[in-house]
């Protein structure tokens, strides 16, 4: 009887035009529209996101944002051509390499003075550029400043002091150091291009903290290196709760103002909400080279000690689980032919050759966005340009180091 009933119902549906006309919209279109409405912010962001060819300079599509600083740009001093400490041939070769990767900007400073300032035609000092994952380096610096100021007791402080939702299971053992060194053991959020993946929610959703508080763990904290966006985003809670400041306020007071920075802004998950700190701060090339010059000069720029030498030295140490990774900053040495990205998954990024200096450090963004600094040479280099994973860090840095005159 049941089968006959459903067969009759199906025949009735097929033969009744009114049912076809109104039933489908009622049970499909209306619920779908309601779903899109209640989650409309995510969908607006997801559909408006630019492709890789525009992602670095097309930042106006995202809202809301929060401004860190917005004042007139103060450039570093410019080294006169006859006083340069890097040969003209080397600087020319560096620009040619950058051009071959369709770079937007390439700045080189030594001894707190610009030896090269190149912009692609149509771009200049005031161009606002998205950082991609270089934001992680800013976050690492900010967290170290909080440690330096004793706002956070130590790198051994437990993260659950700031994220109480992590108490009661293995996550309560995770320390600030585990987050900074990417050794927390937290699970990876699945990322693919589907709008229904949690990874897309991480980038475009309205409640980013819900992903942080609900994330599970995959292995023992401190036992293995695993580069993970969630480690960075969890540091947002640590930094804001320990300082009592919004993230943008903390950066303004402790980094942009001391460095005489000009402009920067961050993306919020919602109005008045959390900053997305694992990715995508927007600022200017000159602001980056100021940060690099400070890092290359033991935490000082223009006579202002932004980070103590003690904490600069701590920040740049590699970890036991990955000697090529410091506190959200990459280390060029030791050389092993590859740069470990994840021990559990076995992901390694090839490195073409050893660096000519042992103290090459860099802040990395997707597809060749870089801030390099070499303290022994008081040298800093900023590069931004087309997303291209063939960018060769060792080749580029060694090219420049070969042209440095130390006499």
C-alpha angles and dihedrals in degrees: 000000000000093000091048091051093053092044090053091046091052092048090050091050092050093050099043114082094187091057090050091048099050107020096062094051091046097051099031115020098039096049090044091051091049091051092050091048097053090046096035097128092060093047094047090053094044094052095041097049112121123235123249093272091063105024097100099056103020100081102134092086093077126079146219104033130171121217117229097186137346117183140121114302116251109198124210114257114275121236112232114243094248091050098051117128094202117069120252090235090055093049090048091050091049091054092047091052090048091049091052087062093046093249120191096201139008120181127175123189131181126183089002092301130107116248094172135021115176129170129178114248109281094029131087146161092299097051110121110223130191114236102208107201093348083095087078089067091054089049091051091050091048092051091050089051088054089051091046090053091047091242085127111041097220145323086265092063111118117249090220087074085072100027103042090177086077094063119105100043141050091293091072088074093060113112134203087253091055090056094046093048095041093241100118096117091228118152120260117247109236110249126194136134094268112110087222094063119103088233090066089050088054090057101035111014126112101231108047094164090064088066091050096048094045099044115119129216129251106187144005113298112254095015101100143015117247120164103224133169091215092064088060096044091051088058087064089070091045093051099043096044095044093048100035087226135112111253094250091049092051092051092046094051099039106031117012097044096044089048094045088238120181113209140000138149138180134210119248124208089225139347108301089001137117125311118240098240102170091069151012118025110170119220142127131280092245091056090054094049089051089055091047093049090051092051092046090053099055095268098311133112128174089353094305116122102216095171124017117249088241093060094040088059092047092046093055098050117110121234129245091247094050120011089190093063125070127173098324088317126103124233123213093210145102097044118220102153092261144049114233113232099170131003095195093053096033093233113163129174112217117242113204100210144343117282117250090233127050093218102061110138130174144184109221134212128180118289101004105324103145148169111191126187131181112190096193088061096032083232128150129180129188123193130176128171151112115350102260124149092200090078104126111217097186095046093049097045094044090050089058096041090054089060098049115115113209098179 
